XYZ file of C-alpha atoms in Angstrom:
587
model
C -13.737 -56.426 -8.915
C -11.121 -53.672 -6.956
C -12.643 -50.119 -6.315
C -10.806 -47.137 -7.486
C -10.757 -43.277 -7.657
C -9.917 -43.353 -11.118
C -10.854 -39.792 -13.218
C -13.590 -41.425 -15.695
C -14.556 -39.826 -19.105
C -17.576 -36.699 -18.363
C -20.939 -38.485 -19.845
C -21.724 -41.511 -21.903
C -25.324 -41.001 -23.371
C -27.756 -39.488 -21.071
C -25.266 -39.632 -17.519
C -22.626 -37.969 -16.452
C -20.106 -39.757 -14.925
C -19.215 -39.037 -11.349
C -16.585 -41.658 -10.785
C -14.514 -44.739 -11.661
C -15.628 -47.314 -8.694
C -14.629 -50.492 -9.842
C -13.334 -52.568 -12.774
C -13.925 -56.368 -13.608
C -13.180 -59.200 -16.658
C -16.091 -57.686 -18.413
C -15.731 -53.409 -18.351
C -15.671 -50.640 -15.908
C -17.861 -49.995 -13.530
C -18.941 -45.650 -12.946
C -20.921 -43.963 -10.409
C -23.204 -41.882 -12.396
C -26.083 -39.488 -12.632
C -29.417 -39.817 -14.214
C -31.137 -37.058 -15.929
C -33.052 -36.566 -12.437
C -29.980 -36.371 -10.534
C -30.108 -39.769 -9.116
C -27.075 -42.032 -8.156
C -26.884 -44.711 -11.052
C -23.874 -47.754 -11.441
C -23.163 -47.450 -15.174
C -21.061 -50.564 -16.701
C -19.408 -49.901 -19.874
C -18.184 -52.745 -21.573
C -14.365 -53.513 -22.409
C -14.041 -53.150 -26.448
C -12.860 -56.948 -26.935
C -16.516 -57.701 -25.071
C -18.470 -54.778 -27.121
C -16.642 -56.396 -30.492
C -18.186 -60.155 -29.925
C -21.103 -60.468 -31.982
C -22.872 -63.224 -29.895
C -22.234 -61.557 -26.604
C -24.054 -58.335 -27.768
C -26.870 -60.555 -28.855
C -26.756 -61.975 -25.620
C -26.823 -59.353 -23.631
C -29.747 -57.554 -25.729
C -31.544 -60.918 -24.820
C -30.663 -60.930 -21.113
C -31.058 -56.732 -20.194
C -34.422 -57.416 -21.840
C -35.350 -60.275 -19.539
C -34.243 -59.073 -16.546
C -35.883 -55.758 -16.660
C -38.878 -58.400 -15.473
C -36.900 -59.144 -12.136
C -38.578 -56.983 -9.869
C -36.621 -57.878 -6.011
C -35.194 -55.928 -3.706
C -32.103 -58.111 -3.271
C -31.301 -57.823 -7.347
C -30.089 -54.203 -8.872
C -32.152 -54.315 -11.240
C -31.393 -52.641 -15.219
C -32.567 -49.613 -15.566
C -31.346 -48.872 -19.028
C -28.917 -50.551 -21.682
C -27.631 -49.231 -24.592
C -26.311 -52.076 -26.297
C -25.732 -50.760 -30.535
C -23.359 -47.640 -30.035
C -19.239 -48.317 -29.943
C -19.454 -48.404 -25.986
C -21.967 -50.160 -25.571
C -23.115 -49.986 -21.486
C -25.648 -50.739 -18.629
C -27.055 -48.346 -16.114
C -28.244 -50.898 -13.208
C -29.225 -49.539 -9.481
C -26.712 -48.547 -7.652
C -26.132 -49.691 -3.838
C -24.067 -47.435 -1.472
C -22.479 -50.106 0.435
C -19.958 -52.789 0.593
C -19.369 -55.644 -0.822
C -19.743 -59.029 1.079
C -16.186 -59.924 0.519
C -14.170 -56.817 1.447
C -16.731 -56.764 5.442
C -15.631 -60.877 5.328
C -12.068 -59.875 4.348
C -11.639 -56.602 7.207
C -14.350 -57.752 9.889
C -13.953 -61.540 9.736
C -17.038 -63.643 9.247
C -20.494 -62.739 9.864
C -22.629 -64.060 13.196
C -25.407 -66.293 13.353
C -28.008 -64.358 12.941
C -26.649 -62.423 10.051
C -25.273 -65.608 8.041
C -29.493 -66.396 8.125
C -30.219 -62.377 6.846
C -27.800 -63.473 3.955
C -28.878 -66.443 3.376
C -32.381 -66.059 3.193
C -31.796 -63.088 1.066
C -30.169 -63.989 -1.820
C -32.152 -67.262 -1.651
C -34.885 -64.654 -2.659
C -32.977 -62.664 -4.991
C -31.920 -66.032 -6.567
C -36.125 -66.711 -6.728
C -37.202 -63.625 -8.501
C -33.970 -64.269 -11.135
C -34.740 -67.546 -11.409
C -38.611 -66.638 -12.377
C -37.242 -65.001 -14.864
C -35.772 -67.895 -16.600
C -32.535 -66.513 -16.098
C -29.165 -68.060 -15.340
C -26.965 -65.414 -12.841
C -23.548 -67.751 -13.581
C -21.168 -65.411 -11.209
C -22.697 -65.488 -7.734
C -19.484 -64.706 -5.332
C -19.298 -62.672 -2.484
C -17.837 -59.726 -4.662
C -21.348 -59.266 -6.758
C -22.676 -59.139 -3.173
C -23.449 -55.674 -1.681
C -24.157 -55.461 1.950
C -26.569 -53.183 2.068
C -28.528 -51.527 5.588
C -27.669 -55.793 6.391
C -29.126 -56.406 3.391
C -27.653 -58.577 0.947
C -28.163 -56.732 -2.867
C -27.365 -58.959 -6.156
C -25.239 -57.131 -8.641
C -23.368 -57.241 -11.596
C -26.253 -59.351 -13.378
C -26.558 -60.697 -17.065
C -23.155 -59.497 -17.844
C -19.812 -61.711 -15.941
C -21.139 -64.275 -18.434
C -21.500 -62.665 -21.725
C -18.431 -63.615 -23.945
C -19.616 -67.427 -23.199
C -18.294 -67.034 -19.780
C -18.834 -70.740 -18.984
C -16.972 -72.096 -21.443
C -12.690 -71.703 -21.677
C -12.133 -68.064 -23.222
C -10.209 -67.788 -25.709
C -7.145 -67.831 -23.855
C -7.645 -71.190 -21.919
C -8.629 -68.720 -18.539
C -12.304 -69.032 -16.909
C -14.057 -66.124 -16.632
C -15.407 -66.071 -13.539
C -13.974 -67.111 -9.818
C -12.656 -70.734 -9.896
C -13.415 -71.158 -6.061
C -17.478 -69.783 -6.808
C -17.644 -72.299 -10.155
C -20.398 -75.344 -10.302
C -18.778 -78.706 -11.253
C -20.655 -78.929 -14.011
C -19.301 -74.935 -15.558
C -15.729 -76.437 -15.194
C -16.709 -79.784 -16.836
C -18.151 -77.578 -19.753
C -21.143 -79.658 -19.104
C -24.963 -78.331 -19.370
C -25.198 -75.555 -17.495
C -28.719 -75.250 -15.447
C -30.218 -73.095 -12.342
C -28.505 -75.227 -10.181
C -25.405 -73.877 -10.705
C -26.394 -70.697 -8.713
C -27.414 -72.753 -6.226
C -24.172 -74.223 -5.835
C -22.998 -70.633 -6.334
C -25.046 -69.061 -3.764
C -23.801 -71.907 -1.043
C -19.975 -70.953 -1.676
C -21.154 -67.558 -0.897
C -22.866 -68.720 1.673
C -19.972 -70.311 3.276
C -17.557 -67.364 2.771
C -19.432 -65.126 5.024
C -20.019 -67.775 7.664
C -16.286 -69.400 8.155
C -13.793 -66.264 6.551
C -12.848 -68.451 3.806
C -13.618 -69.991 0.642
C -15.706 -73.711 0.876
C -13.313 -75.321 -1.726
C -9.844 -73.159 -0.348
C -7.352 -71.355 -1.865
C -3.974 -72.107 -3.750
C -3.512 -73.265 -7.256
C -6.194 -72.866 -9.818
C -6.494 -76.751 -10.499
C -5.809 -77.709 -6.698
C -9.068 -75.629 -6.161
C -10.996 -76.705 -9.250
C -10.677 -80.598 -8.368
C -11.754 -80.087 -4.916
C -14.904 -78.486 -6.749
C -15.140 -81.336 -9.258
C -14.771 -84.189 -6.483
C -17.438 -82.079 -4.170
C -15.048 -81.966 -2.177
C -15.882 -78.503 0.826
C -14.460 -77.908 3.597
C -17.694 -78.045 5.793
C -15.683 -78.763 8.962
C -14.945 -75.467 9.156
C -18.288 -73.956 8.953
C -20.786 -73.721 12.080
C -22.079 -76.611 12.946
C -25.824 -75.883 12.904
C -25.220 -74.752 9.017
C -23.407 -77.849 6.987
C -26.592 -79.879 6.531
C -27.824 -76.704 4.492
C -24.684 -76.456 2.801
C -24.097 -79.538 2.311
C -27.259 -80.365 -0.012
C -26.726 -76.806 -1.798
C -22.759 -77.899 -2.373
C -23.687 -81.431 -4.022
C -21.512 -82.452 -7.205
C -24.689 -83.896 -8.771
C -27.247 -81.066 -9.713
C -30.638 -83.225 -9.762
C -29.576 -83.731 -5.768
C -29.025 -80.148 -5.235
C -32.320 -78.273 -4.202
C -34.424 -75.342 -5.995
C -34.079 -71.923 -5.006
C -37.330 -71.848 -3.503
C -36.062 -75.802 -1.608
C -33.327 -73.540 -0.715
C -35.423 -70.588 0.835
C -37.553 -72.757 2.847
C -34.372 -74.512 4.236
C -32.752 -71.193 4.888
C -36.109 -70.133 6.830
C -35.576 -73.042 9.094
C -32.280 -72.652 9.650
C -31.412 -72.268 13.938
C -28.149 -71.368 15.238
C -29.317 -73.272 18.384
C -30.005 -76.556 17.093
C -26.845 -77.873 16.999
C -28.308 -81.385 14.799
C -26.945 -81.871 11.165
C -26.555 -84.187 9.105
C -23.518 -83.491 6.699
C -21.892 -87.128 6.844
C -21.996 -89.096 3.444
C -23.200 -92.093 3.030
C -21.987 -95.148 3.181
C -19.068 -96.220 1.260
C -17.711 -92.874 0.044
C -14.530 -92.302 0.180
C -13.023 -89.131 1.640
C -9.369 -87.645 0.612
C -7.437 -89.827 2.924
C -8.914 -92.913 0.734
C -10.481 -94.448 4.146
C -14.205 -94.994 4.330
C -16.481 -92.836 6.542
C -18.682 -94.817 9.181
C -22.980 -94.120 8.611
C -24.325 -91.704 11.024
C -26.442 -93.532 14.109
C -28.984 -91.692 16.513
C -26.298 -91.276 19.222
C -24.354 -88.408 20.942
C -22.248 -89.154 17.676
C -24.398 -86.338 16.295
C -23.644 -83.481 18.432
C -19.969 -83.857 17.916
C -17.332 -82.179 15.089
C -16.932 -83.946 12.130
C -14.336 -86.540 12.123
C -12.911 -89.029 9.655
C -13.169 -92.620 11.035
C -10.320 -94.948 9.583
C -10.880 -98.547 9.144
C -11.856 -100.431 12.227
C -8.764 -102.770 13.637
C -9.748 -106.377 13.922
C -10.878 -107.004 18.047
C -8.531 -109.214 19.919
C -10.996 -112.379 20.853
C -12.599 -111.664 24.343
C -13.251 -114.631 26.465
C -16.344 -113.108 28.258
C -19.044 -110.114 26.408
C -18.293 -106.499 27.709
C -21.083 -105.198 29.163
C -21.847 -102.121 26.834
C -21.574 -98.451 28.987
C -23.421 -95.953 27.572
C -22.874 -92.674 27.400
C -25.163 -90.113 29.918
C -27.538 -88.255 27.903
C -26.915 -84.927 26.452
C -27.823 -82.128 28.621
C -28.093 -78.110 27.634
C -25.844 -75.785 30.147
C -27.687 -73.263 32.066
C -28.170 -70.079 30.637
C -26.185 -68.396 33.563
C -23.370 -70.877 33.152
C -23.079 -69.515 29.876
C -19.855 -67.132 28.819
C -21.163 -63.434 28.151
C -21.224 -62.190 24.806
C -18.875 -59.357 23.592
C -20.865 -56.573 22.477
C -21.139 -56.816 18.181
C -19.274 -54.457 16.051
C -21.170 -52.034 14.187
C -21.859 -54.264 10.617
C -21.377 -58.071 12.581
C -23.206 -59.693 15.665
C -21.966 -63.008 16.991
C -23.648 -66.061 17.485
C -25.581 -66.428 20.050
C -26.254 -62.503 20.426
C -29.997 -61.452 19.617
C -31.074 -59.290 16.515
C -33.506 -56.963 16.672
C -36.394 -57.975 15.439
C -36.254 -57.520 11.320
C -38.417 -55.117 8.682
C -37.536 -55.674 5.466
C -37.126 -51.804 3.571
C -39.996 -50.794 1.373
C -39.142 -51.741 -1.696
C -39.678 -49.251 -4.861
C -39.789 -50.180 -8.158
C -36.615 -48.608 -10.829
C -37.908 -45.617 -12.586
C -37.370 -46.398 -16.072
C -35.359 -43.915 -18.486
C -37.859 -40.964 -19.756
C -38.503 -41.066 -23.141
C -37.486 -38.218 -24.725
C -40.452 -35.422 -24.887
C -39.535 -34.665 -28.655
C -37.795 -36.375 -31.014
C -35.322 -35.556 -34.095
C -38.410 -36.485 -36.411
C -40.076 -33.209 -35.386
C -36.988 -31.203 -35.385
C -36.361 -32.529 -38.938
C -39.732 -31.225 -39.428
C -39.933 -28.075 -38.627
C -37.043 -27.830 -40.291
C -38.748 -28.523 -43.560
C -41.506 -26.517 -43.071
C -38.751 -23.543 -42.581
C -37.306 -24.903 -46.016
C -40.581 -24.586 -48.043
C -41.564 -21.339 -45.933
C -38.459 -19.651 -47.897
C -38.934 -21.597 -50.709
C -42.311 -19.648 -50.897
C -40.264 -16.270 -50.411
C -37.631 -16.808 -52.447
C -38.951 -19.521 -55.580
C -35.733 -19.596 -57.694
C -32.692 -19.558 -55.276
C -34.142 -21.491 -52.625
C -35.701 -24.295 -55.105
C -31.837 -24.234 -56.286
C -30.304 -24.969 -52.920
C -32.992 -27.332 -52.214
C -32.598 -29.442 -55.134
C -28.247 -29.427 -54.104
C -29.557 -29.814 -50.529
C -31.317 -33.543 -51.470
C -28.116 -33.875 -53.280
C -25.794 -33.802 -50.705
C -27.931 -35.625 -47.850
C -28.768 -38.573 -50.196
C -24.720 -38.529 -51.383
C -23.539 -38.562 -47.094
C -26.554 -41.320 -46.467
C -24.450 -43.680 -49.240
C -21.225 -42.645 -48.229
C -21.706 -42.627 -43.653
C -25.275 -44.967 -43.233
C -23.024 -47.553 -44.870
C -20.205 -47.123 -42.953
C -22.567 -46.862 -39.547
C -24.033 -50.403 -40.360
C -20.732 -52.041 -41.177
C -19.717 -50.271 -37.609
C -21.995 -51.945 -35.839
C -21.952 -55.374 -37.541
C -18.589 -55.689 -36.545
C -18.818 -53.820 -33.142
C -17.015 -50.789 -33.807
C -14.512 -48.608 -36.164
C -11.883 -50.108 -38.241
C -8.837 -48.403 -39.657
C -9.759 -49.346 -43.036
C -13.227 -46.298 -42.310
C -11.325 -43.329 -44.046
C -10.499 -45.486 -47.125
C -13.392 -46.676 -47.728
C -15.039 -43.356 -47.537
C -12.345 -41.895 -49.732
C -12.951 -45.014 -52.666
C -16.272 -44.863 -52.523
C -17.448 -41.222 -52.839
C -16.944 -40.935 -56.841
C -19.638 -43.972 -56.691
C -21.882 -42.458 -54.221
C -21.747 -39.348 -56.184
C -23.120 -40.861 -59.581
C -25.863 -42.490 -58.049
C -26.747 -39.724 -56.045
C -26.643 -37.976 -59.425
C -28.646 -40.035 -61.314
C -31.446 -40.513 -59.139
C -31.613 -36.959 -57.901
C -32.100 -36.487 -61.701
C -34.623 -39.076 -61.948
C -36.533 -37.867 -58.507
C -36.335 -33.897 -59.439
C -39.662 -34.846 -62.302
C -41.468 -36.205 -59.659
C -41.384 -33.528 -57.623
C -41.876 -30.805 -60.464
C -45.306 -32.716 -60.683
C -46.164 -32.593 -57.524
C -45.923 -28.909 -57.758
C -47.685 -28.494 -60.460
C -50.309 -30.190 -58.686
C -50.223 -27.981 -55.750
C -49.887 -24.834 -58.480
C -53.317 -26.057 -59.975
C -54.677 -26.440 -56.195
C -53.575 -22.986 -55.880
C -54.060 -21.111 -59.053
C -57.759 -22.342 -59.883
C -58.643 -23.549 -56.045
C -57.218 -21.222 -53.697
C -57.643 -18.001 -56.001
C -54.094 -16.914 -56.294
C -52.787 -15.210 -59.259
C -49.952 -16.338 -61.023
C -46.404 -15.287 -59.213
C -48.310 -16.702 -55.758
C -49.117 -19.874 -57.625
C -45.766 -20.402 -59.086
C -44.185 -20.147 -55.637
C -46.428 -22.222 -54.273
C -45.589 -24.710 -56.050
C -41.897 -24.129 -55.992
C -42.395 -25.041 -51.914
C -44.120 -27.951 -53.246
C -41.114 -29.355 -55.637
C -38.932 -28.628 -52.337
C -41.382 -30.455 -49.742
C -41.505 -33.498 -52.385
C -38.077 -33.737 -52.925
C -37.921 -35.035 -49.320
C -41.651 -36.495 -48.455
C -42.654 -38.420 -52.133
C -41.319 -41.589 -52.865
C -37.121 -41.850 -53.296
C -37.234 -39.495 -50.626
C -36.306 -41.616 -48.120
C -32.521 -41.312 -48.025
C -32.215 -38.054 -47.583
C -34.591 -37.984 -44.801
C -32.283 -40.491 -42.927
C -29.364 -38.318 -43.517
C -31.665 -35.717 -41.589
C -32.811 -37.847 -38.997
C -28.973 -39.840 -38.463
C -27.188 -36.601 -37.682
C -30.101 -35.005 -35.402
C -30.031 -38.277 -33.536
C -26.013 -38.031 -33.122
C -26.567 -34.303 -32.056
C -29.614 -34.353 -29.919
C -28.480 -36.682 -27.067
C -31.207 -35.561 -24.480
C -34.030 -35.015 -24.081
C -33.646 -31.389 -23.243
C -31.391 -30.579 -26.200
C -34.249 -31.767 -28.570
C -36.385 -29.787 -25.993
C -33.857 -26.380 -26.980
C -33.930 -27.780 -30.842
C -37.560 -27.972 -31.378
C -38.313 -24.973 -29.894
C -35.766 -22.634 -32.042
C -36.545 -25.097 -34.592
C -40.265 -24.271 -35.055
C -39.918 -20.683 -33.970
C -37.919 -20.307 -36.805
C -40.898 -21.894 -38.978
C -43.272 -19.972 -37.913
C -41.888 -16.719 -38.421
C -40.684 -17.611 -42.459
C -44.119 -18.718 -42.833
C -45.399 -16.055 -41.867
C -43.285 -13.827 -44.091
C -44.276 -15.752 -47.035
C -47.854 -15.471 -46.674
C -47.681 -12.123 -46.277
C -45.839 -10.517 -49.029
C -45.094 -10.852 -52.536
C -41.994 -13.659 -53.322
C -38.027 -12.356 -54.691
C -37.519 -14.177 -58.319
C -33.835 -12.981 -58.636
C -32.513 -13.086 -60.232
C -35.163 -14.344 -62.298
C -38.142 -12.119 -63.179
C -41.379 -12.441 -62.413
C -43.451 -15.527 -64.053
C -46.048 -12.599 -65.398
C -44.171 -10.636 -66.915
C -42.067 -13.523 -68.521
C -45.353 -15.098 -69.287
C -46.615 -11.880 -70.716
C -43.608 -10.311 -72.901
C -43.621 -14.316 -74.881
C -47.303 -14.037 -75.319
C -46.762 -11.035 -77.440
C -43.373 -11.841 -79.332
C -43.448 -15.910 -79.303
C -44.427 -17.750 -82.137
C -48.149 -18.906 -82.504
C -46.757 -22.456 -81.413
C -46.675 -23.858 -77.802
C -43.168 -25.182 -78.442
C -42.129 -21.193 -79.080
C -43.551 -19.988 -75.639
C -41.736 -23.034 -74.263
C -38.240 -22.138 -75.836
C -38.557 -18.587 -75.124
C -38.975 -19.315 -71.393
C -36.240 -21.782 -71.424
C -34.050 -19.010 -73.087
C -35.177 -15.801 -70.952
C -34.309 -17.916 -67.970
C -30.742 -18.902 -68.866
C -29.690 -15.833 -70.048
C -31.039 -14.440 -66.314
C -28.929 -16.739 -64.889
C -26.436 -15.647 -67.168
C -25.812 -19.121 -68.789
C -27.420 -17.741 -72.500
C -24.246 -18.359 -74.363
C -25.644 -22.352 -73.816
C -29.172 -21.345 -74.768
C -29.779 -23.093 -78.504
C -32.378 -21.203 -79.344
C -30.647 -17.592 -78.806
C -29.752 -15.435 -81.381
């Protein structure tokens, strides 16, 4: 992952992006600020990763699992948005340098720092494996060093698109020098693969070079599969620990918990080790390695022993000369260690007592104080209040609004579902909207035609309650009935499509809790004002006349039949609206 200062987009979700800080095969990492002004690391997935449905499903499951990992040595997942057009994962931000950058710039770490690194990584791996997760991409560039302590980053992202297999282009996703043999062989992958990667990372920190060499991709993979780490380049006291963890067979490697116990027993003053392979194991040169014996040879650097040549016949047995016992040199005779660099101590230089920093669990992203549902309810209350004030006009507006919202949900709701299914927009989306508009209009009109009578019945129930239960006069009761009609268009069965359209629109506009709170305050204030006016003044019946006047005239002039009364009311209403030429009951 390479650092940079490329200009980043201004926002993504509720986070403000400050600058680009890195980029890898799976996405771009930005430094961002959350709603409380705290720094976070935001990884935005590349489009080809976001478009992979299996990758999204796996990411959703593993992000939920990662929320259970609580360790000061793991960059915890704070938030994630996985269903939008730009999926992203938010983790704890670590203000430090990667282990890879430190080693390449300043050289290998000192003995005490290597032990501290090994123990911290083992504790991180124990927490990760306890959550039943496999990291699969543990390497020096994914380990941040913060105040001398390791912090595992890039969690649960590196293996989204089947990173342990060959991709469609035939290339591995990951760094070859830190992959376990079973990953390269495309065999079953277990948590022991992380143990192998952890040991490779510690090897790099201690030796300054990758454990399986550098060069061609095929050469590195061959060395990994054959189990040929360059243990002679690692410190003597560390070789036995590395040899156990770098075993080719996963069953021969220790678990993370066992590796942690071994790491706590590491001591640079103890120079004995047991990294010699068992007898009859072939070495790269084809020679055989002799088994280790309890002699002074264990104190020497590892060498390759060739097959011993036949000895010439001897006439008499030569006495065996035993070497003198090993006596460590006195402290006064040992060379004085140079002063440590700012971020590194050499072997033998005593480190001050280490006190682990207090770990504070990351705060989860706050829930919205108010949401789109509350704002939508307040807007509906304002619309009902306006209908009580202007029953005729607002009833027509309410029916038209329900028709338009239902049509929009049929068009754009299906479009959003298709985008979520395929992981992004398509060039054919505008054409699908144009082609689907006529059918959406017809479907919306037919359903609205059926739904309006249901809402009208609800309005009649409101009229009865207001007229005979509340003691209101005819005009006021009919005004409340009109309000019930408009409310029924959205709250009764069959009003789901308009409600979804309103909720989808508000959710896309109100992206932050602050915006939702402001919208709720504005909509609530408007609703209170409208309702107060509706309760305190007579309704306006323009462009029609007051129902009490119309009913009186029709009662005086209509025929002695209920049919004549109803048809007369309809004829009078159509004439008031300028549609008298359509009335079949006119002169």
